[in-house]
One Martini backbone bead per residue (centre of mass of N, CA, C, O) as a GRO file, in nm:
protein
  438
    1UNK     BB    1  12.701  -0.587   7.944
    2UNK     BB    2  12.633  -0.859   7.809
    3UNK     BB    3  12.517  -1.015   7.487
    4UNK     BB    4  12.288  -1.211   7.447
    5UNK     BB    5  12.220  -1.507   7.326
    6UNK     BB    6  12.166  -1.692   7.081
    7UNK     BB    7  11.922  -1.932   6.999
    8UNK     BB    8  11.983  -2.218   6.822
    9UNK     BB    9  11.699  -2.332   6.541
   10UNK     BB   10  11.603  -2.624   6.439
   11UNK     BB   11  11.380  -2.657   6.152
   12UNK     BB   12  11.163  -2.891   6.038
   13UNK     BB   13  11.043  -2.763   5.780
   14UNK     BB   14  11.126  -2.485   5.699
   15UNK     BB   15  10.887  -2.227   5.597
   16UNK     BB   16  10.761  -1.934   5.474
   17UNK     BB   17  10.464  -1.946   5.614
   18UNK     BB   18  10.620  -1.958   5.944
   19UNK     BB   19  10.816  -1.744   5.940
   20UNK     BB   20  10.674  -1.488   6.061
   21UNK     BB   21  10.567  -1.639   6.323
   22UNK     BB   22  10.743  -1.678   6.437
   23UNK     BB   23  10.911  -1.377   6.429
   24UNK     BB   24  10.681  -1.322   6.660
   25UNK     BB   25  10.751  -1.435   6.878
   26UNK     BB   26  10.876  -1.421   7.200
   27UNK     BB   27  11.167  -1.320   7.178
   28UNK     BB   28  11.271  -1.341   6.876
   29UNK     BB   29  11.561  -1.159   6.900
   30UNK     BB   30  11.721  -1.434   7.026
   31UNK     BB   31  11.631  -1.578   6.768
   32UNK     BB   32  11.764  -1.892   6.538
   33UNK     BB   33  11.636  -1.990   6.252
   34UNK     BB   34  11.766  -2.324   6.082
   35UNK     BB   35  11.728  -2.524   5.824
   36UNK     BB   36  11.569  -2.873   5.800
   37UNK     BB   37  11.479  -2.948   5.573
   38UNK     BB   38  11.249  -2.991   5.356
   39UNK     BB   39  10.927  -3.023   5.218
   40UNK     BB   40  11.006  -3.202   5.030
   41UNK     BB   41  11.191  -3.395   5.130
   42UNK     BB   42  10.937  -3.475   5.352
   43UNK     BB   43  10.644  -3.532   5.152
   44UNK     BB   44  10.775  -3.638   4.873
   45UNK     BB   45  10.677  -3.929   4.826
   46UNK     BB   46  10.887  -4.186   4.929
   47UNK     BB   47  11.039  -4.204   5.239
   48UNK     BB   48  11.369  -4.179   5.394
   49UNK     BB   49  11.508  -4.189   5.713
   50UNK     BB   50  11.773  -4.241   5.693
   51UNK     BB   51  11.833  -4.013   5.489
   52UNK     BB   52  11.710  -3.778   5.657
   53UNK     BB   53  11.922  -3.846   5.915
   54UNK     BB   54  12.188  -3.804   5.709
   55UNK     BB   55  12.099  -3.485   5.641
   56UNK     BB   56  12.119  -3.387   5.855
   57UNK     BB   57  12.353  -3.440   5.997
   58UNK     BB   58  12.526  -3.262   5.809
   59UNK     BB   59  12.405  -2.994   5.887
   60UNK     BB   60  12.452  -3.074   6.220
   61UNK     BB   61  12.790  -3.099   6.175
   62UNK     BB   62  12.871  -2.825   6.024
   63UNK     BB   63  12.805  -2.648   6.239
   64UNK     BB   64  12.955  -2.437   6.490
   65UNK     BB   65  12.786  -2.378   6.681
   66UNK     BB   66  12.511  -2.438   6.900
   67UNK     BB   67  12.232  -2.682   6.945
   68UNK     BB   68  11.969  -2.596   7.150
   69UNK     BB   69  11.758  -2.701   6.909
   70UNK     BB   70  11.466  -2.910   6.799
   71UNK     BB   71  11.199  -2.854   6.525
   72UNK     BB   72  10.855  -2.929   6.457
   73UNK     BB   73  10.523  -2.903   6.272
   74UNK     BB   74  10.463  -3.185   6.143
   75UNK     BB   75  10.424  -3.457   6.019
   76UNK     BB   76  10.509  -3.733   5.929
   77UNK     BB   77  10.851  -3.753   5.978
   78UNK     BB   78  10.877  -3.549   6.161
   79UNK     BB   79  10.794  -3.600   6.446
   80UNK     BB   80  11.032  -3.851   6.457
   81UNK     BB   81  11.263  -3.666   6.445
   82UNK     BB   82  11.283  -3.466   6.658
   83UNK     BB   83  11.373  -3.709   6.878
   84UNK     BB   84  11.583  -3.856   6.727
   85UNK     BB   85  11.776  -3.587   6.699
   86UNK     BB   86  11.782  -3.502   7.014
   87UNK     BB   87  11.909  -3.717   7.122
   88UNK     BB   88  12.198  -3.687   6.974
   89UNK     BB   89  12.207  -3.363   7.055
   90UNK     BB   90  12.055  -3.285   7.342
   91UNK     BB   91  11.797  -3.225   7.299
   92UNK     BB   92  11.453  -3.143   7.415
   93UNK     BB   93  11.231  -3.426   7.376
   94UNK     BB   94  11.014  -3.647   7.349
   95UNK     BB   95  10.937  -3.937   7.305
   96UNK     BB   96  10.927  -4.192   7.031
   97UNK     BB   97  10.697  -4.336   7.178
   98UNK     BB   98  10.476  -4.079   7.241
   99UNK     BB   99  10.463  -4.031   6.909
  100UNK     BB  100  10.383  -4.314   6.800
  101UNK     BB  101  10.108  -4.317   6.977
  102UNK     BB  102   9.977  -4.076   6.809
  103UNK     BB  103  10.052  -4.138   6.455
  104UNK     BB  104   9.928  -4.442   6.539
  105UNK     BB  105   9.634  -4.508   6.547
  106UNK     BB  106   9.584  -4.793   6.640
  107UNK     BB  107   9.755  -4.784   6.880
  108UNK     BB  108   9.591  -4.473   7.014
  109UNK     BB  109   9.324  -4.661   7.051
  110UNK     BB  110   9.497  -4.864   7.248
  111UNK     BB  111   9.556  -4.622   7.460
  112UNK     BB  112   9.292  -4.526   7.522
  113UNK     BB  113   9.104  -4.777   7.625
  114UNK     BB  114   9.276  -4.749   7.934
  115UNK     BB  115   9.093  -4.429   8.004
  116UNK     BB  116   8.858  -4.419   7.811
  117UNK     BB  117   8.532  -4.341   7.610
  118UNK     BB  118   8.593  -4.143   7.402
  119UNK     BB  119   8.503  -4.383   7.124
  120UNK     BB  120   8.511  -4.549   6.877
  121UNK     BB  121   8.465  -4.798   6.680
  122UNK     BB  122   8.735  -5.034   6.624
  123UNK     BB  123   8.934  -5.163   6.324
  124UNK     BB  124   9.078  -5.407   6.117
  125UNK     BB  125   9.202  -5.453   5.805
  126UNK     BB  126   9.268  -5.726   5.542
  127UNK     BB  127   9.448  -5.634   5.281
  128UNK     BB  128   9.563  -5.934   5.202
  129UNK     BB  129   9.315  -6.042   5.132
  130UNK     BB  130   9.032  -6.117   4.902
  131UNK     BB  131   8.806  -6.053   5.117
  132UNK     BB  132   8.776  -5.789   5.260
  133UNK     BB  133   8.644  -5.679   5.573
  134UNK     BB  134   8.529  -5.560   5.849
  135UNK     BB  135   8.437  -5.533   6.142
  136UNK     BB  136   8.236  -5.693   6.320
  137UNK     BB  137   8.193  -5.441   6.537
  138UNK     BB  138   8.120  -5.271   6.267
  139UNK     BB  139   7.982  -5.052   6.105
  140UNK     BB  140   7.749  -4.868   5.915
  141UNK     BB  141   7.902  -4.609   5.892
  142UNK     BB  142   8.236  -4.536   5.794
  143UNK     BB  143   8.605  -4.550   5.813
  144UNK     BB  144   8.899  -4.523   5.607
  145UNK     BB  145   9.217  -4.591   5.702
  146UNK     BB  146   9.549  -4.511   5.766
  147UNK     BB  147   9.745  -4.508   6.014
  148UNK     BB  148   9.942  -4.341   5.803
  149UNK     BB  149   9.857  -3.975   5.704
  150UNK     BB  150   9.792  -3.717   5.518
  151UNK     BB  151   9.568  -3.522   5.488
  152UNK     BB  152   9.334  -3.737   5.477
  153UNK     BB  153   9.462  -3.949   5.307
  154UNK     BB  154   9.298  -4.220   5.190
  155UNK     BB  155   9.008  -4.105   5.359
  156UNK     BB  156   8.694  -4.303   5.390
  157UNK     BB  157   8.356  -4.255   5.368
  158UNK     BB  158   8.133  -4.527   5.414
  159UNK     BB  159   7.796  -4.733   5.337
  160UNK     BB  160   7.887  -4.967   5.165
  161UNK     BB  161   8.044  -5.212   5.040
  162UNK     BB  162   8.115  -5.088   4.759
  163UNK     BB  163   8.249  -4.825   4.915
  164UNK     BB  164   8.459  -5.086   5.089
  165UNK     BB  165   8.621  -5.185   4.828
  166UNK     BB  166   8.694  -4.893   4.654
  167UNK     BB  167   8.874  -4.807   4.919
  168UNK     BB  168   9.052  -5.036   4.937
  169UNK     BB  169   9.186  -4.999   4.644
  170UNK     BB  170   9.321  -4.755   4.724
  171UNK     BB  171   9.479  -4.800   4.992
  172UNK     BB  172   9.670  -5.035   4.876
  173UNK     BB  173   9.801  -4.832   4.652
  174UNK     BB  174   9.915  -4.620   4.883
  175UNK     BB  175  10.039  -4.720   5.182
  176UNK     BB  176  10.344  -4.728   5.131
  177UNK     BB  177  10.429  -4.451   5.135
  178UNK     BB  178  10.394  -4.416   5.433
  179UNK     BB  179  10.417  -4.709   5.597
  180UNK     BB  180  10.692  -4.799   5.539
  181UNK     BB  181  10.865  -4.548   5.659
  182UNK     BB  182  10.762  -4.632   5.966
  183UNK     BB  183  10.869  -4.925   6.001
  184UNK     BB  184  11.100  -4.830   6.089
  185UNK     BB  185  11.043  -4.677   6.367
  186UNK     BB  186  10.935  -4.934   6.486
  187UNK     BB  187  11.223  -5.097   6.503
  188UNK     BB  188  11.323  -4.899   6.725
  189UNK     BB  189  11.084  -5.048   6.940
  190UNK     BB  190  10.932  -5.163   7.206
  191UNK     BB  191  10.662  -5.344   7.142
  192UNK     BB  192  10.361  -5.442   7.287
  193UNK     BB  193  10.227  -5.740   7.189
  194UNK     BB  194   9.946  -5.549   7.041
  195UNK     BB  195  10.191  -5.448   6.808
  196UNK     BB  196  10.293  -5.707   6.700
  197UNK     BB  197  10.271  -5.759   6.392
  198UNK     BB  198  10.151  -5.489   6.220
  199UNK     BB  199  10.262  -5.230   6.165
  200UNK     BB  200  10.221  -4.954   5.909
  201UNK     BB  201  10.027  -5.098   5.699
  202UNK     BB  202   9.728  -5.007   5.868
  203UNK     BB  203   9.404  -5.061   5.850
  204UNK     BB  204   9.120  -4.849   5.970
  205UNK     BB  205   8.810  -4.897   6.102
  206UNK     BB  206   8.551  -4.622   6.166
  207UNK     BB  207   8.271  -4.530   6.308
  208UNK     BB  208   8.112  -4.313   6.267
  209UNK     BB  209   8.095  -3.955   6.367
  210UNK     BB  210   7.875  -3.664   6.510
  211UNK     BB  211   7.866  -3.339   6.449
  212UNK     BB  212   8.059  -3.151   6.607
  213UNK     BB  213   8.397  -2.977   6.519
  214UNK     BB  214   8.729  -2.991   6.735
  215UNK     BB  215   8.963  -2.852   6.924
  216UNK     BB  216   9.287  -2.914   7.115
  217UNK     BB  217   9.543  -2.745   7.259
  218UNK     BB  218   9.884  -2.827   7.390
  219UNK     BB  219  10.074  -2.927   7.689
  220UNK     BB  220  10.400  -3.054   7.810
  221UNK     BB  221  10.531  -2.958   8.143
  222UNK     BB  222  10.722  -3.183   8.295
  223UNK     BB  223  10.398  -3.340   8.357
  224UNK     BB  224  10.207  -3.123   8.282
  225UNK     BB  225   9.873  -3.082   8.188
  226UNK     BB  226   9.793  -2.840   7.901
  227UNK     BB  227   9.530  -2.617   7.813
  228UNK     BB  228   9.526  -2.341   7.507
  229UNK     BB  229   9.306  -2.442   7.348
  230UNK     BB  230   8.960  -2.407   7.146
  231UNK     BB  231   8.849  -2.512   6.809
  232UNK     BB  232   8.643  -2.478   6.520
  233UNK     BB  233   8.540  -2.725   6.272
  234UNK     BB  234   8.412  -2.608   5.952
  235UNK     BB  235   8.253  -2.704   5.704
  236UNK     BB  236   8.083  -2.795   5.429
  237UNK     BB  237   7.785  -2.872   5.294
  238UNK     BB  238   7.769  -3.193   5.257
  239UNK     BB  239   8.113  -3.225   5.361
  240UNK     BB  240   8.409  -3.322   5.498
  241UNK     BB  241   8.537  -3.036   5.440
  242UNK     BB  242   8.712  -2.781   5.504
  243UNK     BB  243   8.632  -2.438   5.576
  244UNK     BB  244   8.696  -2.387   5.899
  245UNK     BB  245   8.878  -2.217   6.180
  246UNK     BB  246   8.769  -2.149   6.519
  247UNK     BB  247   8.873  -1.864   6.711
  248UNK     BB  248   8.729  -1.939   6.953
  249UNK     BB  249   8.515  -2.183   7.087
  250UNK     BB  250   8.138  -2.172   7.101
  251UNK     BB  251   8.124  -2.422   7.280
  252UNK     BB  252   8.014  -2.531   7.570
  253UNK     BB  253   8.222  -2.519   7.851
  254UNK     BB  254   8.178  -2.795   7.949
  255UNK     BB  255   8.243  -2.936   7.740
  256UNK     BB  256   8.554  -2.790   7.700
  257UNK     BB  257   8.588  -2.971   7.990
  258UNK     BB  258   8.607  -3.257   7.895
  259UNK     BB  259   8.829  -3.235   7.655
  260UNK     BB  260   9.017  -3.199   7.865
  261UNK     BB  261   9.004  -3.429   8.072
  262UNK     BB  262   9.080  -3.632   7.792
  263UNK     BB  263   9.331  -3.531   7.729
  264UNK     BB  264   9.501  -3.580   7.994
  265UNK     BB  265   9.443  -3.871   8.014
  266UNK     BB  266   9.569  -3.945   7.768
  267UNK     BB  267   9.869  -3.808   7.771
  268UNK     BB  268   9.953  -3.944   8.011
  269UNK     BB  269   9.945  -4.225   7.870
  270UNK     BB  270  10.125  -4.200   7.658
  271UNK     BB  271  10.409  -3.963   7.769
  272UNK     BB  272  10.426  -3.696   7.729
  273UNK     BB  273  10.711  -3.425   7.728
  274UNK     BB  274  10.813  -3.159   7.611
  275UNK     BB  275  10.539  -3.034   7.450
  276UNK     BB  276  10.293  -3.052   7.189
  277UNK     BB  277   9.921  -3.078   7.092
  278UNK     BB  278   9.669  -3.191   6.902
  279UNK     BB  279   9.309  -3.258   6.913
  280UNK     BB  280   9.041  -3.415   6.834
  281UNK     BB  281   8.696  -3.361   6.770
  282UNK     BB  282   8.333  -3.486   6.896
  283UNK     BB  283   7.975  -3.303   6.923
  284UNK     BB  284   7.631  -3.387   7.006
  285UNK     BB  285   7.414  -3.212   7.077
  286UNK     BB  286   7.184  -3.459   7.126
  287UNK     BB  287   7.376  -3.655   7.314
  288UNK     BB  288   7.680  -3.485   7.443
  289UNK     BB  289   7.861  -3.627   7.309
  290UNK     BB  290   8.229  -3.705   7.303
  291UNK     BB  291   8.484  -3.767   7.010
  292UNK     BB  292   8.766  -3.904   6.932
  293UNK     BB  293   8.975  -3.859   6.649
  294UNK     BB  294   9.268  -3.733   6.713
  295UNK     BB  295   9.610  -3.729   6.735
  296UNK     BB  296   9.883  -3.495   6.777
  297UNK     BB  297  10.231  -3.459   6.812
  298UNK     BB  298  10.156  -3.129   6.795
  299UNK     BB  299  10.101  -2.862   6.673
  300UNK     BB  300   9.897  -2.602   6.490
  301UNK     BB  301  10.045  -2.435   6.211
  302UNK     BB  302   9.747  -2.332   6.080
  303UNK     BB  303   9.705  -2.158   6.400
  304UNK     BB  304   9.900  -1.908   6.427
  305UNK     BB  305   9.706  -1.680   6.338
  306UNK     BB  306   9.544  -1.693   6.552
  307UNK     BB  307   9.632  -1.658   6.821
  308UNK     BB  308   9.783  -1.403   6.735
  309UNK     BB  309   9.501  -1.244   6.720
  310UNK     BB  310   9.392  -1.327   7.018
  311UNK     BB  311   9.672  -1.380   7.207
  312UNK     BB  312   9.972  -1.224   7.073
  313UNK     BB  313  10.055  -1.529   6.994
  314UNK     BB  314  10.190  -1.763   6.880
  315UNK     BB  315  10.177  -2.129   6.886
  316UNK     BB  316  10.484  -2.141   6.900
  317UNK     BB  317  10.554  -2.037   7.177
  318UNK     BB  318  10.557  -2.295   7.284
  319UNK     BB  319  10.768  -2.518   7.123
  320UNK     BB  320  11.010  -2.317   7.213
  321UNK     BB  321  10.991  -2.328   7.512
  322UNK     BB  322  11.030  -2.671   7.555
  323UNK     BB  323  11.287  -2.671   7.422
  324UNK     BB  324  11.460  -2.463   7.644
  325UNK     BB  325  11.290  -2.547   7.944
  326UNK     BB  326  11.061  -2.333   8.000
  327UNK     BB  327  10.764  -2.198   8.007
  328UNK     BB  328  10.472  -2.211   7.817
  329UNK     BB  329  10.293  -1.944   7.933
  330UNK     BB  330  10.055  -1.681   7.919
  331UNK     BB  331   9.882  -1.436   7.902
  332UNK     BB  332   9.602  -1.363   7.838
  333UNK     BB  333   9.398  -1.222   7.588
  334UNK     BB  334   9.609  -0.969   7.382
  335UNK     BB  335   9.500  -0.915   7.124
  336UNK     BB  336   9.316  -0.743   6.838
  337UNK     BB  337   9.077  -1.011   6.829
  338UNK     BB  338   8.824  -1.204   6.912
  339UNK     BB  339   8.872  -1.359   6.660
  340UNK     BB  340   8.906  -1.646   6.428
  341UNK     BB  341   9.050  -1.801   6.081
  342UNK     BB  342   9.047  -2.061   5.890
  343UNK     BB  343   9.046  -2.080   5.536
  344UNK     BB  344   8.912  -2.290   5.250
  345UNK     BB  345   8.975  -2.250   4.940
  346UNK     BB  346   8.775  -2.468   4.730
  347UNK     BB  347   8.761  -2.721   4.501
  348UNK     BB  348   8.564  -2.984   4.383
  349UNK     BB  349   8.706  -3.010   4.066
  350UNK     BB  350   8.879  -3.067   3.838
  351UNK     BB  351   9.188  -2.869   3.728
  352UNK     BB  352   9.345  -2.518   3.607
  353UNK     BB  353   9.494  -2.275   3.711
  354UNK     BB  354   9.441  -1.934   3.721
  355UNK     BB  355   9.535  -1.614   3.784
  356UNK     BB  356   9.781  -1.607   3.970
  357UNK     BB  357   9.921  -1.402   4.221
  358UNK     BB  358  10.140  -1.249   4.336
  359UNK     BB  359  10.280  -1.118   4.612
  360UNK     BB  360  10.240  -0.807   4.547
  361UNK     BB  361   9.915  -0.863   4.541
  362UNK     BB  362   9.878  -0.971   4.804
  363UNK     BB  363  10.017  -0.751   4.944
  364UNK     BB  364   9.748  -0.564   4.903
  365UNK     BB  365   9.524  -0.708   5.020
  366UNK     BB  366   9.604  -0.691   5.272
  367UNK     BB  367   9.620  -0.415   5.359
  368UNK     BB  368   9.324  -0.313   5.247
  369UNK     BB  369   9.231  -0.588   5.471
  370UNK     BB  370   9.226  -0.620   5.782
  371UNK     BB  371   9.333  -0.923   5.904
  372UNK     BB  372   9.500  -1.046   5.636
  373UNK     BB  373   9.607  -1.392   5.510
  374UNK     BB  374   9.745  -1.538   5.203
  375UNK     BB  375   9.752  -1.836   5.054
  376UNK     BB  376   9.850  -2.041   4.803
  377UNK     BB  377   9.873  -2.329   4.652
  378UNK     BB  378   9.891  -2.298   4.366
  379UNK     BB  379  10.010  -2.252   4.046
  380UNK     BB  380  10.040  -2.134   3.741
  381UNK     BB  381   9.881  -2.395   3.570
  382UNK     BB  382   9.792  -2.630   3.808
  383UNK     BB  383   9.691  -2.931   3.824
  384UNK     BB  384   9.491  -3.031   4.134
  385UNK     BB  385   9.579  -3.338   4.145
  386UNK     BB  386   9.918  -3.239   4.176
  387UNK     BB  387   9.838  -3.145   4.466
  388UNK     BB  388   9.988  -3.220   4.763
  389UNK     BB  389   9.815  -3.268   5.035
  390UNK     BB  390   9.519  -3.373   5.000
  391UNK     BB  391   9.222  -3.529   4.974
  392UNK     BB  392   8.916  -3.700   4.908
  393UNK     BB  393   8.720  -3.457   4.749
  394UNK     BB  394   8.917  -3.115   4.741
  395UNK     BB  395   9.086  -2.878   4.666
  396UNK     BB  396   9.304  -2.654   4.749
  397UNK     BB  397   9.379  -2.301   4.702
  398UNK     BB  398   9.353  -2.116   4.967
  399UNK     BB  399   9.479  -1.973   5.279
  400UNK     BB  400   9.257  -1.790   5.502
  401UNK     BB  401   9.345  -1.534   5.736
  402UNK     BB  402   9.100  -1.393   5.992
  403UNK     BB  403   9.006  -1.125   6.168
  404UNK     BB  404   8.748  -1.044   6.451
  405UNK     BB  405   8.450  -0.966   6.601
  406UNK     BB  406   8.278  -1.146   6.414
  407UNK     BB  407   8.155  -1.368   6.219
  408UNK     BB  408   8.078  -1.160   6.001
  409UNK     BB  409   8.354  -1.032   5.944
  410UNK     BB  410   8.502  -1.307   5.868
  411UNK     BB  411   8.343  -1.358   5.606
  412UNK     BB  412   8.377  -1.080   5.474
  413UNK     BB  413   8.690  -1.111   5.455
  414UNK     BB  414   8.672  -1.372   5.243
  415UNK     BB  415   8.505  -1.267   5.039
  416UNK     BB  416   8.729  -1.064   4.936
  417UNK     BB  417   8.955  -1.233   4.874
  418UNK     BB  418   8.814  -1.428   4.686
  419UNK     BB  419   8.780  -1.207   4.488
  420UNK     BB  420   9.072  -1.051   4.493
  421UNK     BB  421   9.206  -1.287   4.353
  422UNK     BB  422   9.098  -1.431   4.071
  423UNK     BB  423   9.032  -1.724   4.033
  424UNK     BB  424   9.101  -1.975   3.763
  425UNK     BB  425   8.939  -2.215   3.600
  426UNK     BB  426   8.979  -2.556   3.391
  427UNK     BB  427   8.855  -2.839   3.332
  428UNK     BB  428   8.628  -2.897   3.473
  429UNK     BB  429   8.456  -3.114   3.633
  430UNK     BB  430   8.188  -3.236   3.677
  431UNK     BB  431   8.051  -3.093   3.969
  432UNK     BB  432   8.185  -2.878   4.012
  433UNK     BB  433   8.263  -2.657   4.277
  434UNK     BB  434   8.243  -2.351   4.476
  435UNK     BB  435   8.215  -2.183   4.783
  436UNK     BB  436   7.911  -2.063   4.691
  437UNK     BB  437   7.787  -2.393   4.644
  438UNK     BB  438   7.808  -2.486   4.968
   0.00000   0.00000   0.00000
């Protein structure tokens, strides 16, 4: 019998953080995953697409083999890319108007209102104003954030004029970098009436949501969406900043069966199929109430290791297998562990990272604790202000990934690993604080 082909999968930024898990999934051992442009490339600084689309471009012409997949699990510019370049090579993906229906914040609010009724009130601000106002139907307090942005980059939550003016005034500074390379892609679609002359470069203003926040993860396939998980994230006690995201979600069934409902009508709406998306929500426990907060069109790389600790696979192999054409179903949960976590240890004020360790130093570590892995964010000697894709409140310093039987083990294995770590900061700014005091 002749030796099965390995199917070769084009992954646009693929990262060591990710290699393990991808090299996880279900048959991986047939799998050839081969990088397509760096995450450098793909998120630092203002990019250009079609730079990115003629980058790619040379390296699946040079390619010699077949081109089985192209697949990704970044936002924009990833997102938009794995449709673009699937068309031109023949790879199966979702089409390029379904991911920016939800990549585009406020298109994706007005594609929900056709079909949900839990959303926030929203509107445009008018960045180009002298005097920039809210929108007459939204209240304070509220969020200020671009249509298009990395990890809540830019993203303001303001309770009173001048919150919203100070707020104004940065993310006209900053807004052209992912919004303006985004206006290409727009160019690219036929747009609807109600998005015509919008562009990419625009403030939506919506009004704060409160409760617990959750997420649901999913795929369609064939035409029919699946949610296959959903999970709780936990900030910092009095701040927006996440401290963990935790699968399975706590919250009762009923709550995550209406958010499936919600999910499934969202998607259906919006067209997307042959793909993975994950949504976020607000519940809140007073009012019954659930509120969407955001669309991904993609799944979340950074739940890899939960889904692998409770389900025995990553979240990858639904992305891997929609691309193949194949049914990405898995058998109920036969994980090592009941619960999961991915832990975020920031600082809360500017600094420089020192006694950063080693590889060799983390895996030891990891060996030490069981059920955990570790990243590292910033470099030895890294002012943490330098350090891109992070929030508007925070600095992330590690990524810590615990898995346990329950609440109590997965927190103490997070604090033995910060223990364990030894980062130290220098010229923190004033009320700077670490994650114990928080």
């Amino acid at each position: 019998m002749s030796e099965q082909r390995h199917h070769n999968i084009f992954v646009i930024g693929l990262d060591p953080s990710n290699l393990p898990t991808l090299n996880a999934v279900p048959e991986a051992d047939i799998y050839a995953f081969h990088p397509l442009l760096t995450v450098e490339e793909l998120q630092e600084g203002e990019v250009s697409v079609p730079e990115l689309l003629d980058s790619a471009r040379r390296i699946l012409d040079a390619f010699e083999g077949p081109i089985d997949a192209i697949v990704g699990y970044w936002d924009f510019p990833v997102s938009t890319l794995v449709p673009m370049l699937g068309k031109e090579y023949g790879t199966r993906t979702t089409s390029l108007e379904s991911v920016v229906k939800c990549e585009h914040k406020y298109w994706s609010r007005l594609e929900q209102q056709k079909v949900i009724e839990e959303y926030p009130r929203f509107g445009r601000v008018d960045l180009d104003s002298d005097d920039p106002q809210p929108p007459a139907d939204v209240s304070f307090p509220m969020w200020l954030k671009p249509a298009l942005s990395y990890s809540s980059e830019l993203a303001y939550g303001v309770s009173d004029m001048d919150e919203f003016r100070a707020a104004v005034k940065e993310i006209r500074g900053g807004i052209a970098r992912v919004g303006r390379p985004f206006e290409h892609v727009l160019d690219l679609l036929e747009l609807p009436p109600e998005m015509r002359d919008v562009g990419g470069q625009v403030c939506l203003a919506e009004e704060s949501m409160t409760g617990l926040q959750a997420a649901v993860e999913g795929y369609v396939h064939d035409g029919e969406v699946t949610i296959y998980g959903a999970l709780d994230s936990i900030n910092y006690s009095g701040s927006s900043s996440f401290l963990r995201h935790q699968y399975p979600s706590a919250l009762p069934d009923d709550v995550i069966s209406r958010m499936h409902d919600v999910s499934r009508r969202t998607m259906e709406q919006i067209g997307m199929d042959w793909a993975t998306f994950s949504i976020e929500y607000f519940y809140d426990p007073r009012t019954g109430d659930i509120s969407l907060l955001e669309i991904n069109p993609r799944h979340s790389q950074s739940h890899a290791e939960l889904f692998d600790y409770v389900d025995g696979a990553p979240n990858h192999h639904r992305m891997l297998s929609l691309a193949l054409g194949r049914d990405p179903a898995l058998p109920a949960a036969r994980g090592p562990y009941r619960l999961a976590a991915k832990w975020y240890y920031r600082w809360f004020g500017e600094g420089r990272v020192h006694e950063v360790p080693g590889a060799e130093e983390i895996a030891r570590i990891e060996k030490e604790i069981p059920g955990v892995r570790i990243d590292v964010v910033p470099h030895e000697g890294q002012r943490l202000s330098s350090v891109p894709q992070q929030d508007s409140y925070s600095y992330e310093v590690a990524h810590i990934f615990t898995g346990g039987d329950d609440e109590d083990d997965l927190r103490r294995k997070f604090d033995r690993c910060v223990a364990a770590l030894g980062l130290t900061f220098d010229e923190t700014a004033p009320g700077g604080r670490d994650h114990k005091s928080v």
